[in-house]
């Protein structure tokens, strides 16, 4: 197929149990179309993760949903 010239990139990160009050993790993401920022978000996750890997998995699933 012919190259359309659009590159969509997403960068994600999460911390594990950063909130000391409820031990919930925080997710963050940015999306770029080419070199332009088109979307960003940060939010506290809805439940307590038991590992850093689980926190990262939740972040990826939220971004792709």
XYZ file of N, CA and C in Angstrom:
195
model
N 0.824 -1.205 0.000
C 0.000 0.000 0.000
C 0.861 1.259 0.000
N 0.315 2.308 -0.536
C 1.016 3.583 -0.589
C 1.083 4.204 0.805
N 2.240 4.782 1.140
C 2.437 5.421 2.438
C 1.576 6.672 2.526
N 0.770 6.783 3.590
C -0.155 7.907 3.741
C 0.501 9.143 4.346
N 1.674 8.996 4.962
C 2.348 10.144 5.546
C 1.953 10.446 6.975
N 1.139 9.602 7.599
C 0.710 9.819 8.974
C 1.325 8.766 9.884
N 2.003 9.223 10.908
C 2.562 8.334 11.920
C 1.897 8.646 13.251
N 1.215 7.667 13.819
C 0.588 7.819 15.125
C 1.457 7.108 16.147
N 1.875 7.839 17.184
C 2.719 7.275 18.236
C 2.066 7.519 19.586
N 2.217 6.550 20.482
C 1.702 6.692 21.841
C 2.801 6.323 22.826
N 2.891 7.092 23.897
C 3.847 6.835 24.965
C 3.075 6.762 26.274
N 3.330 5.720 27.041
C 2.565 5.458 28.254
C 3.499 5.254 29.435
N 2.989 5.553 30.617
C 3.747 5.271 31.828
C 2.772 5.120 32.983
N 3.221 4.437 34.017
C 2.422 4.282 35.233
C 3.365 4.196 36.414
N 2.887 4.655 37.557
C 3.621 4.405 38.783
C 2.834 3.366 39.575
N 3.467 2.765 40.522
C 2.798 1.725 41.305
C 2.556 2.225 42.718
N 1.283 2.320 43.092
C 0.871 2.661 44.458
C 1.461 3.984 44.934
N 1.485 4.977 44.067
C 2.066 6.273 44.421
C 1.250 7.003 45.482
N -0.073 6.891 45.412
C -0.916 7.587 46.392
C -0.808 6.868 47.742
N -0.283 7.546 48.733
C -0.055 6.922 50.035
C -1.346 6.751 50.833
N -2.414 7.426 50.433
C -3.681 7.301 51.154
C -4.439 6.034 50.779
N -4.508 5.724 49.491
C -5.290 4.557 49.062
C -4.488 3.532 48.261
N -3.173 3.781 48.058
C -2.254 2.865 47.371
C -2.604 2.637 45.904
N -3.395 3.522 45.311
C -3.730 3.395 43.894
C -2.606 3.962 43.039
N -2.481 3.419 41.841
C -1.457 3.849 40.899
C -1.983 4.973 40.017
N -1.077 5.642 39.321
C -1.431 6.713 38.397
C -0.954 6.352 37.003
N -1.827 6.559 36.007
C -1.503 6.302 34.602
C -1.313 7.620 33.878
N -0.435 7.612 32.888
C -0.243 8.784 32.047
C 0.046 8.360 30.622
N -0.419 9.161 29.665
C -0.163 8.842 28.258
C -0.160 10.110 27.422
N 0.579 10.050 26.319
C 0.556 11.101 25.303
C 0.477 10.426 23.941
N -0.245 11.053 23.010
C -0.344 10.546 21.645
C 0.042 11.659 20.684
N 0.838 11.278 19.685
C 1.310 12.209 18.670
C 0.862 11.741 17.297
N 0.474 12.672 16.455
C 0.250 12.428 15.036
C 1.382 13.153 14.327
N 2.325 12.373 13.805
C 3.565 12.967 13.310
C 4.325 13.539 14.489
N 4.669 14.822 14.424
C 5.355 15.458 15.549
C 4.434 16.369 16.355
N 3.125 16.271 16.122
C 2.146 17.117 16.819
C 1.446 16.340 17.928
N 1.416 16.911 19.116
C 0.690 16.324 20.230
C -0.803 16.457 19.962
N -1.531 15.346 19.968
C -2.969 15.397 19.708
C -3.796 15.028 20.931
N -3.189 14.344 21.906
C -3.952 13.949 23.087
C -2.991 13.627 24.224
N -3.400 13.936 25.431
C -2.640 13.526 26.598
C -3.618 13.269 27.728
N -3.225 12.443 28.665
C -4.087 12.189 29.815
C -3.264 11.702 30.997
N -3.796 11.942 32.164
C -3.253 11.392 33.392
C -4.432 11.141 34.318
N -4.412 10.008 35.003
C -5.516 9.713 35.913
C -5.103 8.672 36.942
N -5.779 8.718 38.075
C -5.577 7.699 39.088
C -6.349 6.457 38.655
N -5.723 5.297 38.774
C -6.388 4.057 38.394
C -7.521 3.751 39.368
N -8.509 2.977 38.892
C -9.723 2.728 39.667
C -9.566 1.715 40.794
N -8.514 0.915 40.761
C -8.338 -0.082 41.808
C -6.857 -0.220 42.148
N -6.559 -0.947 43.191
C -5.191 -1.118 43.661
C -4.531 -2.264 42.897
N -3.417 -1.983 42.244
C -2.635 -3.005 41.543
C -1.674 -3.659 42.528
N -1.368 -4.931 42.279
C -0.467 -5.630 43.190
C 0.986 -5.600 42.722
N 1.232 -5.048 41.526
C 2.602 -4.987 41.015
C 2.741 -3.835 40.027
N 3.987 -3.470 39.746
C 4.254 -2.458 38.726
C 3.791 -2.942 37.363
N 4.021 -4.214 37.056
C 3.599 -4.768 35.764
C 2.091 -4.661 35.582
N 1.338 -4.921 36.625
C -0.117 -4.799 36.534
C -0.523 -3.342 36.308
N 0.131 -2.412 36.977
C -0.155 -0.989 36.769
C 0.101 -0.585 35.324
N 1.215 -1.069 34.752
C 1.538 -0.773 33.351
C 0.508 -1.397 32.414
N 0.084 -2.625 32.683
C -0.921 -3.300 31.854
C -2.233 -2.522 31.851
N -2.658 -2.042 33.004
C -3.886 -1.244 33.099
C -3.750 0.020 32.258
N -2.589 0.657 32.286
C -2.353 1.862 31.494
C -2.476 1.578 30.006
N -1.870 0.485 29.543
C -1.951 0.115 28.123
C -3.390 -0.179 27.727
N -4.121 -0.921 28.548
C -5.501 -1.261 28.194
C -6.393 -0.019 28.175
N -6.138 0.941 29.066
C -6.911 2.189 29.049
C -6.624 3.003 27.795
N -5.386 3.019 27.357
C -5.009 3.787 26.170
C -5.625 3.202 24.904
N -5.686 1.898 24.829
C -6.160 1.219 23.616
C -7.666 1.052 23.572
N -8.350 1.339 24.657
C -9.807 1.143 24.702
C -10.537 2.246 23.979
